[in-house]
Coordinates of C-alpha atoms and ligand atoms in Angstrom, one line a residue:
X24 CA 6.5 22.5 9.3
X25 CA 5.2 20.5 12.0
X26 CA 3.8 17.7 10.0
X27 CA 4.3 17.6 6.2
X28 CA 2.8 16.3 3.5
X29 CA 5.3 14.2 3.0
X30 CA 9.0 13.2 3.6
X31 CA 12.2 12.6 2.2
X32 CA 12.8 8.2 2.2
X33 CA 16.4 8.7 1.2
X34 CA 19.8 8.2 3.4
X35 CA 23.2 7.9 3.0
X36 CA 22.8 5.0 0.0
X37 CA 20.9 7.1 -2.4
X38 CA 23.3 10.0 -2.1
X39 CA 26.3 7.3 -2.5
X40 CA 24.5 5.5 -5.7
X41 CA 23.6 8.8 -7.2
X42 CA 27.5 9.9 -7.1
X43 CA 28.4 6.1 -8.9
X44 CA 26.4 7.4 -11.6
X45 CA 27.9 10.5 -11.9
X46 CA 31.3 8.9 -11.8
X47 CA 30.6 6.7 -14.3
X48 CA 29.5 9.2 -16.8
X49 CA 26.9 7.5 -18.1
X50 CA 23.4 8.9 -17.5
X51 CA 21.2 8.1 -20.0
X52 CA 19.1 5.0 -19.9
X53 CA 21.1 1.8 -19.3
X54 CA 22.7 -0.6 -16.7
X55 CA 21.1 0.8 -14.2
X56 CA 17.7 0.9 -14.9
X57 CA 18.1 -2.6 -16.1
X58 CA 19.0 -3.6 -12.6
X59 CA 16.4 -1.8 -11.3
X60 CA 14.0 -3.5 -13.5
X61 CA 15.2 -6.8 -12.8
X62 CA 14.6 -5.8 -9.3
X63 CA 10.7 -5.0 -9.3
X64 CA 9.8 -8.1 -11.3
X65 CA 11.8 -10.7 -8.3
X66 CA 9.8 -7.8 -5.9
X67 CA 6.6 -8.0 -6.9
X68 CA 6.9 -11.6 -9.0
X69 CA 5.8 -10.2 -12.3
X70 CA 7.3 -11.0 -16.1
X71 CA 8.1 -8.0 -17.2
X72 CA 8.6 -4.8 -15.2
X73 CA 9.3 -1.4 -17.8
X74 CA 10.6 1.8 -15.8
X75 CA 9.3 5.4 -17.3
X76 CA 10.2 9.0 -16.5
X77 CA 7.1 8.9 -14.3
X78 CA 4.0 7.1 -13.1
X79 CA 1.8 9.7 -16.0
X80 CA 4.5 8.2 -18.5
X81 CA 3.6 4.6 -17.6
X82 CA -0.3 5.4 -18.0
X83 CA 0.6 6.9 -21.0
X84 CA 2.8 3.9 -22.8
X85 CA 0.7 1.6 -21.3
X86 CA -2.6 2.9 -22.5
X87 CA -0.9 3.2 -26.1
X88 CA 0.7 -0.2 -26.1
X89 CA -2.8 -1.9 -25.9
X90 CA -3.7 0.0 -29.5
X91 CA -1.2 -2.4 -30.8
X92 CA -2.0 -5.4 -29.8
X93 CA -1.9 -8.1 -33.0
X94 CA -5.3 -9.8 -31.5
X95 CA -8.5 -7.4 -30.0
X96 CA -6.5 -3.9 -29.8
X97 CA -8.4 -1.1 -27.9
X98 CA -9.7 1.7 -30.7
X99 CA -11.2 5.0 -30.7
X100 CA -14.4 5.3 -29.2
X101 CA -13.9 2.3 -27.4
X102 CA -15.4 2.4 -23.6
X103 CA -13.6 2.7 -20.5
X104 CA -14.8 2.3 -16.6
X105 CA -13.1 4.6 -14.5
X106 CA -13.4 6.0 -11.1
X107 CA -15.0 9.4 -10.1
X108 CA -11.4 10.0 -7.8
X109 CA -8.1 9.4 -9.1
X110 CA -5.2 11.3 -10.5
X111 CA -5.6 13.8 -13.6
X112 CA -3.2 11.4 -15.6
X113 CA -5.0 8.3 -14.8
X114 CA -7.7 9.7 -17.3
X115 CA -5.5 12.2 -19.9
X116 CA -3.9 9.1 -21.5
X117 CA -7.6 7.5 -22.4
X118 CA -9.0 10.9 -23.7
X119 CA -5.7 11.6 -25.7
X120 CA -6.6 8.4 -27.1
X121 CA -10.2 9.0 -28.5
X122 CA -11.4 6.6 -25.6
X123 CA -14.8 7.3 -24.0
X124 CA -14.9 7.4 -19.8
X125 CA -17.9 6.3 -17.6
X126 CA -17.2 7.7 -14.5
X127 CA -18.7 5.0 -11.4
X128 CA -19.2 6.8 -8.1
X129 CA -16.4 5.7 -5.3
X130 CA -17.7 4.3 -1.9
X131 CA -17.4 7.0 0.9
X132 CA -14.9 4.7 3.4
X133 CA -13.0 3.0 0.8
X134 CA -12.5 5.7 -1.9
X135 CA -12.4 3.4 -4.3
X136 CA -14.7 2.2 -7.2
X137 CA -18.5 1.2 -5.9
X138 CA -18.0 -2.3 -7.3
X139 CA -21.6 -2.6 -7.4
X140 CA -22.3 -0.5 -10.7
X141 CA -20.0 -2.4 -12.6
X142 CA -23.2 -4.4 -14.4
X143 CA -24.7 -1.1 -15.0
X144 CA -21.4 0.3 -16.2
X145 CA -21.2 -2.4 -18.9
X146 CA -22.1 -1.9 -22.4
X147 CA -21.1 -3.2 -26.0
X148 CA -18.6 -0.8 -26.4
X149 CA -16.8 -1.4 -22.9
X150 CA -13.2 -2.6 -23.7
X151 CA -11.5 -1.6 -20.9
X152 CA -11.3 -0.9 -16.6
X153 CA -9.5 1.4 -15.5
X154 CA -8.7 0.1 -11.7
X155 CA -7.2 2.7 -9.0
X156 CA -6.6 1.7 -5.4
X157 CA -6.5 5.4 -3.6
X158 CA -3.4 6.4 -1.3
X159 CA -2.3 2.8 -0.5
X160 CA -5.8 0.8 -0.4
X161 CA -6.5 -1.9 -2.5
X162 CA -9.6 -1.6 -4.3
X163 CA -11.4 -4.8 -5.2
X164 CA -9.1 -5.8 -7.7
X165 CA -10.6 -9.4 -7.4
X166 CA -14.4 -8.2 -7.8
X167 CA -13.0 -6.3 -10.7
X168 CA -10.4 -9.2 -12.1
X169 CA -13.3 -11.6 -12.3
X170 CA -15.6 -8.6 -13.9
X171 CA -13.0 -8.3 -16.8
X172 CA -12.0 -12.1 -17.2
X173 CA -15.8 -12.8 -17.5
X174 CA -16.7 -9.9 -20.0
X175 CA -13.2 -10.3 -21.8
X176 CA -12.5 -6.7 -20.9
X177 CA -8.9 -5.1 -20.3
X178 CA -8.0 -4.8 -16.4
X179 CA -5.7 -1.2 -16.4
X180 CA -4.6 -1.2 -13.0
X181 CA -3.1 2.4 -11.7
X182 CA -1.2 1.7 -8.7
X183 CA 0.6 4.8 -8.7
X184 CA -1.0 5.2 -5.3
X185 CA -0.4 2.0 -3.9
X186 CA 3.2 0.1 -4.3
X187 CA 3.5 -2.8 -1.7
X188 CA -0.4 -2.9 -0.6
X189 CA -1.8 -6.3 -1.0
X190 CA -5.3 -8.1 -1.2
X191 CA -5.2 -11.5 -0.2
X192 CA -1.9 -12.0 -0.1
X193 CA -1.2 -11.0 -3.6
X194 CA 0.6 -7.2 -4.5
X195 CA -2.0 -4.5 -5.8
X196 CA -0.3 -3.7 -9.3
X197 CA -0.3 -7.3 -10.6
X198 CA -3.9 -8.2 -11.2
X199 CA -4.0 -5.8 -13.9
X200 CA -3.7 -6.7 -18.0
X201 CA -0.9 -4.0 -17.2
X202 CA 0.2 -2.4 -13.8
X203 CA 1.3 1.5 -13.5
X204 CA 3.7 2.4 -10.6
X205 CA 5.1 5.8 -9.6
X206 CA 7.7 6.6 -7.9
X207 CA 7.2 10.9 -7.3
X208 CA 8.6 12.1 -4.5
X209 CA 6.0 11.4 -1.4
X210 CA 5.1 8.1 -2.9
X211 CA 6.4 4.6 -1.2
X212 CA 9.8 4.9 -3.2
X213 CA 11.1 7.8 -4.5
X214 CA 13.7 8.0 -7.4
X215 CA 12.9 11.5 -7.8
X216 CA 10.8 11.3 -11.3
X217 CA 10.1 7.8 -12.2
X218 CA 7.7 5.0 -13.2
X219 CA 7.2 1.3 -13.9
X220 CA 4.9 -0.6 -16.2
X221 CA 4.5 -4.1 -15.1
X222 CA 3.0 -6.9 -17.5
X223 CA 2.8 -10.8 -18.0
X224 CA 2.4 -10.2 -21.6
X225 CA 5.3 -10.6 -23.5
X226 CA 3.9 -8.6 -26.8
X227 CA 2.8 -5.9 -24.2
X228 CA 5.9 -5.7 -22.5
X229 CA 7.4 -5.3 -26.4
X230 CA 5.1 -2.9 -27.4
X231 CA 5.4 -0.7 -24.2
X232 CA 9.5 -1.1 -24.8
X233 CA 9.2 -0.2 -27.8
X234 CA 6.9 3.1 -27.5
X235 CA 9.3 4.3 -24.2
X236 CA 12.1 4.8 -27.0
X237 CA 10.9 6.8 -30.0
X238 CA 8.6 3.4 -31.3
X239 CA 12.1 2.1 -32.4
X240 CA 13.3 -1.6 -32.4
X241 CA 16.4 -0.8 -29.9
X242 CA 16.5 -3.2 -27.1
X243 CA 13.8 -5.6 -28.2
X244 CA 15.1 -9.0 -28.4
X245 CA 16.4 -10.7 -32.1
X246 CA 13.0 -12.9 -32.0
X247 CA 10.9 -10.0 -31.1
X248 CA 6.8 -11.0 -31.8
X249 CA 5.9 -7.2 -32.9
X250 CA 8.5 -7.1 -35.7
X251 CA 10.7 -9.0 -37.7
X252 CA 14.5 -8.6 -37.5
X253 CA 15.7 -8.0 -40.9
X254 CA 19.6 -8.3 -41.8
X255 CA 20.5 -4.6 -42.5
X256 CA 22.5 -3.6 -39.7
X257 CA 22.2 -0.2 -41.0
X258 CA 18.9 0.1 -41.2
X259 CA 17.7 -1.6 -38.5
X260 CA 19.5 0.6 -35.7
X261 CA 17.4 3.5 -36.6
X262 CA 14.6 1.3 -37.6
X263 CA 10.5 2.8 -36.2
X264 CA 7.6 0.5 -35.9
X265 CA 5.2 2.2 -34.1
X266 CA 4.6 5.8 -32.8
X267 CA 5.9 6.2 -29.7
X268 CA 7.5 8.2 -27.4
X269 CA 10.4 9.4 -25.4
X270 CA 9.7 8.3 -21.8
X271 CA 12.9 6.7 -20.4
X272 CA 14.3 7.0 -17.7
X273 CA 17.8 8.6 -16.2
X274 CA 20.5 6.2 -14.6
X275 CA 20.3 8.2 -11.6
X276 CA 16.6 7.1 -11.1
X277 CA 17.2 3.5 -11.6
X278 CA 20.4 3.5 -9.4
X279 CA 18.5 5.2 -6.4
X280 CA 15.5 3.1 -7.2
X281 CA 18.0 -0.2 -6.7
X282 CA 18.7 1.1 -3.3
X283 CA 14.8 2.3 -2.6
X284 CA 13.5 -0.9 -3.3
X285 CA 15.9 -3.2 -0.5
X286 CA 13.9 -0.6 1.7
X287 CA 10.6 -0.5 1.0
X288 CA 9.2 -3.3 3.4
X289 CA 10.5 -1.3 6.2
X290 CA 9.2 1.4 5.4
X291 CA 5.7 0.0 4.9
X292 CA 5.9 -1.7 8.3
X293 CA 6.6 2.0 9.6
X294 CA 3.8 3.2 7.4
X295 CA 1.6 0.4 8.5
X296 CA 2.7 1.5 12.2
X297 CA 1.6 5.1 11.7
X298 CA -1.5 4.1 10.6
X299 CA -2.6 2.0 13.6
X300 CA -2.4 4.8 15.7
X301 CA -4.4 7.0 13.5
X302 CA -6.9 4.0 13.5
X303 CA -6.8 3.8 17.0
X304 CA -7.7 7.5 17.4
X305 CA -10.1 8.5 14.3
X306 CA -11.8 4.8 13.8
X307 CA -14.6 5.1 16.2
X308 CA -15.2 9.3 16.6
X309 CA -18.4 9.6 14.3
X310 CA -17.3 12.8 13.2
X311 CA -14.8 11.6 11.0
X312 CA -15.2 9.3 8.5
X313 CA -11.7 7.7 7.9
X314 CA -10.5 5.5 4.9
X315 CA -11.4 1.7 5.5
X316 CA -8.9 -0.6 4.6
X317 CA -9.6 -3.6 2.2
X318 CA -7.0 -5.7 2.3
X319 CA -3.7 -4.8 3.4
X320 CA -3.5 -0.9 2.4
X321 CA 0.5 0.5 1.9
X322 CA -1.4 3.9 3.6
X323 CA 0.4 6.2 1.4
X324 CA -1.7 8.8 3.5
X325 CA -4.5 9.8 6.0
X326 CA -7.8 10.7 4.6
X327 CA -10.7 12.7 6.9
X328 CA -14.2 12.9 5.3
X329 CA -16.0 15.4 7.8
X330 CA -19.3 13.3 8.4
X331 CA -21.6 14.6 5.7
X332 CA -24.7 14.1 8.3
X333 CA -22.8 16.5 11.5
X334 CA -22.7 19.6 9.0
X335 CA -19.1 20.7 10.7
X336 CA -17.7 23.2 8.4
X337 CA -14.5 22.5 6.4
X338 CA -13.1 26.1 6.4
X339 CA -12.9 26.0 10.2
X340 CA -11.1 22.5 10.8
X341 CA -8.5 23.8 8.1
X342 CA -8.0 26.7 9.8
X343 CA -7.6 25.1 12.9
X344 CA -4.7 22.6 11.1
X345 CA -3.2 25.7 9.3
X346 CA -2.7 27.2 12.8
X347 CA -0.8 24.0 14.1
X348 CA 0.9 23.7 11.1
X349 CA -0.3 20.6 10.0
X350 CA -0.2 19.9 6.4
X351 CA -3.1 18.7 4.1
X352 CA -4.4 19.0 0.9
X353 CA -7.6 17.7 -1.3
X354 CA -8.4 13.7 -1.6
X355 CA -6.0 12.9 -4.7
X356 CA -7.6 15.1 -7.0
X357 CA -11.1 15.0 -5.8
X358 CA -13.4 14.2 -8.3
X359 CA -12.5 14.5 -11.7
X360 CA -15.9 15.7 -12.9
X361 CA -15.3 18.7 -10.9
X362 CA -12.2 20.1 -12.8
X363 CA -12.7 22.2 -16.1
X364 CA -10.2 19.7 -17.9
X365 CA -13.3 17.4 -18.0
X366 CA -15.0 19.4 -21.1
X367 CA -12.5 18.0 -23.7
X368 CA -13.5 14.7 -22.4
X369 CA -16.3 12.2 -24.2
X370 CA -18.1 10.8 -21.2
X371 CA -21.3 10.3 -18.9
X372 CA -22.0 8.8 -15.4
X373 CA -23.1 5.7 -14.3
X374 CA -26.0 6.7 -12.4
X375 CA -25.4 9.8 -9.5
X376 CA -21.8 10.7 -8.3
X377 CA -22.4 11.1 -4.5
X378 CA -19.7 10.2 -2.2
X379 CA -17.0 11.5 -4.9
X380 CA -18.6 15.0 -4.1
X381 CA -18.5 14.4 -0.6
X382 CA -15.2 13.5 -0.5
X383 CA -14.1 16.6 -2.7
X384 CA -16.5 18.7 -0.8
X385 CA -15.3 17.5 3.1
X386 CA -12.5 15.9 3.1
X387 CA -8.9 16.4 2.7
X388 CA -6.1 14.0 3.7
X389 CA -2.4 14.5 5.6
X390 CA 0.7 12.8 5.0
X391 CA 2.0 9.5 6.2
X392 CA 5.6 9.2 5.9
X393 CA 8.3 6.1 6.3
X394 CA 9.3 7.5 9.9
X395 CA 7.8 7.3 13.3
X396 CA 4.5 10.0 13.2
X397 CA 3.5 9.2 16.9
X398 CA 4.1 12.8 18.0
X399 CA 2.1 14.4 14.3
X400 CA -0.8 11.9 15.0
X401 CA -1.6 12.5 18.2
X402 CA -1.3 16.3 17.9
X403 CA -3.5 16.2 15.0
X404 CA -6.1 14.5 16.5
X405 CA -6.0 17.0 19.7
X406 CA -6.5 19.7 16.9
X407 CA -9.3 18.4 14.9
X408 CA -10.9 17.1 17.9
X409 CA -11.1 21.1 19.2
X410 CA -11.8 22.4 16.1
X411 CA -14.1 19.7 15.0
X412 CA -16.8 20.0 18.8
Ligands
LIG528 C1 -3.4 7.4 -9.3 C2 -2.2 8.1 -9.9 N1 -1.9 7.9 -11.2 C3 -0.9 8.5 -11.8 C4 -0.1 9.4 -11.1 C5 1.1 10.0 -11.8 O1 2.3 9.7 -11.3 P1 3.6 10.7 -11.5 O2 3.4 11.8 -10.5 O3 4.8 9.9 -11.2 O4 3.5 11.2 -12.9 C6 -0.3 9.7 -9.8 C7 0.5 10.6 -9.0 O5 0.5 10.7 -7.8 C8 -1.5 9.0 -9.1 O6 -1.8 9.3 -7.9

């Protein structure tokens, strides 16, 4: 294809790491997720970084770990605040929980939560906020930081999207209570399945350890704060405290994670590259409405909103990109509301959901990928400027 979706990040070292693994024998969870662990927390200057089998395993563990919490643990039929876009398994975790959503509308150039309904969001029940910065671009994780610190709310932050984007200075994924990571193929690293739970909190960062292995006390240190160590070897190698999971990791992933992660400031930079030039050429053409950055976005993609008011049809622009084979999909997921997965959920809206439909309805988004894109981005913009007069 002309211009993917998305693109391979690996080289040589990958490969080469991969095969150390394989030599070694040892592929189960171990050394080398422990390096790559050790890693993300110097990386992004957190306490405690957890890797999962995925970014939907970190929502998962880290969603269940705050049911365990010794001091004001979420609980069925608690309430959530959650954005009308994000990824199906930002919100599977919260209904699989017996947690209630309030979906806020998005804004149409950010894609991310309308900060301004948070006060209407807000009830007795709310518990929790569920913070998503979409493809690479911080959300107002300071409007919303301040919203949960003053309300004494949770701050979930999913940043599967967004590894390395920043908002005044500081890395989207550690404003949260917890921070989600994925690191799927197409995202800013890729260890081929993968995910990372990042937390301050030690009993958190205990809990979640805890509930990526079985709910067993394997791994947690000898002074542990969610159990206590008793002295029956015996008994305590196969001993369960809490009802977890099986989420770990393979060596493989942590090895080629290792090696992702010395590259990932390039391949920003590159990323942040691409995106000028897609700036430069959608940013001021009326026609397209184009995702504004807040902060310093990772642009894990290009997002076009056909300008609700121009009444340009969808069908023909993505037939026009079909025919130049140019890939591109729907925004994320869209909006949520929209799928048939949403009547097994316990929800309502605050107020109308607007711009999420627009976005669903005419937008779509195509890849950005850690190489050069000059030749993709200019050709696409020939094509949707054709198709789109
Ligand atoms: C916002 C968001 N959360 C969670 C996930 C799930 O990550 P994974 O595909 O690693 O399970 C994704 C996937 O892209 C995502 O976009």
């Amino acid at each position: 294809m002309f211009y993917e979706l998305a693109a391979s990040s690996w080289g040589d070292e990958e490969i080469e790491a991969m095969q150390r693994v394989i030599q070694s024998g040892i592929l189960t969870m171990g050394e080398n997720v422990r390096r790559f662990e050790s890693a993300f927390c110097e990386k992004f200057g957190v306490k405690h970084a957890l890797m999962v089998s995925s970014g939907s395993t970190a929502n998962l563990v880290g969603v269940a770990a705050l049911f365990y919490k010794k001091q004001r643990p979420l609980q069925r039929g608690d309430e959530v605040i959650v954005p009308a876009i994000s990824w199906s398994t930002t919100y599977y975790p919260l209904q699989q929980y017996g947690l209630k959503l309030r979906f806020v509308d998005v804004e149409l150039d950010t894609l991310n939560m309308d900060v301004s309904k948070l006060k209407q969001a807000l009830t007795p029940r709310t518990r929790m906020v569920m913070a998503v910065s979409i493809l690479g671009n911080p959300c107002a994780l300071d409007v919303l930081r301040a919203f949960c610190d003053e309300h004494d709310l949770y701050l979930f932050e999913d940043n599967c999207e967004s590894m390395g984007a920043t908002l005044d200075g500081r890395q989207c994924g550690t404003f949260g209570d917890i921070g989600t990571f994925s690191c799927f193929f197409s995202h800013h690293i890729s260890t081929m399945e993968g995910g990372v739970i990042v937390t301050g909190d030690d009993e958190t960062y205990q809990l979640a350890k805890s509930m990526r292995a079985h709910g067993w006390t394997r791994d947690l240190p000898a002074d542990a704060e969610i159990y206590q160590k008793r002295d029956d070897d015996f008994y305590e190698a196969y001993r369960f405290i809490l009802p977890g999971y099986n989420a770990r990791p393979l060596e493989l992933s942590g090895a080629i994670g290792v090696e992702q992660l010395k590259k990932l400031d390039r391949m920003i930079e590159t990323r942040r590259r691409n995106a000028a030039l897609f700036v430069s050429l959608f940013g001021n053409d009326e026609r397209f409405i184009i995702q504004r950055e807040n902060g310093g976005s990772s642009w894990f993609a290009f997002t076009v909103i056909l300008n609700p008011k121009l009444g340009m049809d969808r069908k023909k622009i993505m037939a026009a990109l079909k025919a130049a084979d140019i890939g591109y999909r729907i925004i994320t997921g869209g909006n949520f509301l929209r799928h048939d997965v949403i009547k097994y959920f316990d929800y309502d809206c605050v107020g109308e959901i607007v711009n999420a439909d627009i976005a669903h309805d005419r937008g779509f988004f195509v890849g950005n990928h850690p190489h050069d894109l000059t030749p993709q981005i200019r050709r696409l913009h020939e094509v949707l400027d054709r198709a789109a007069r």
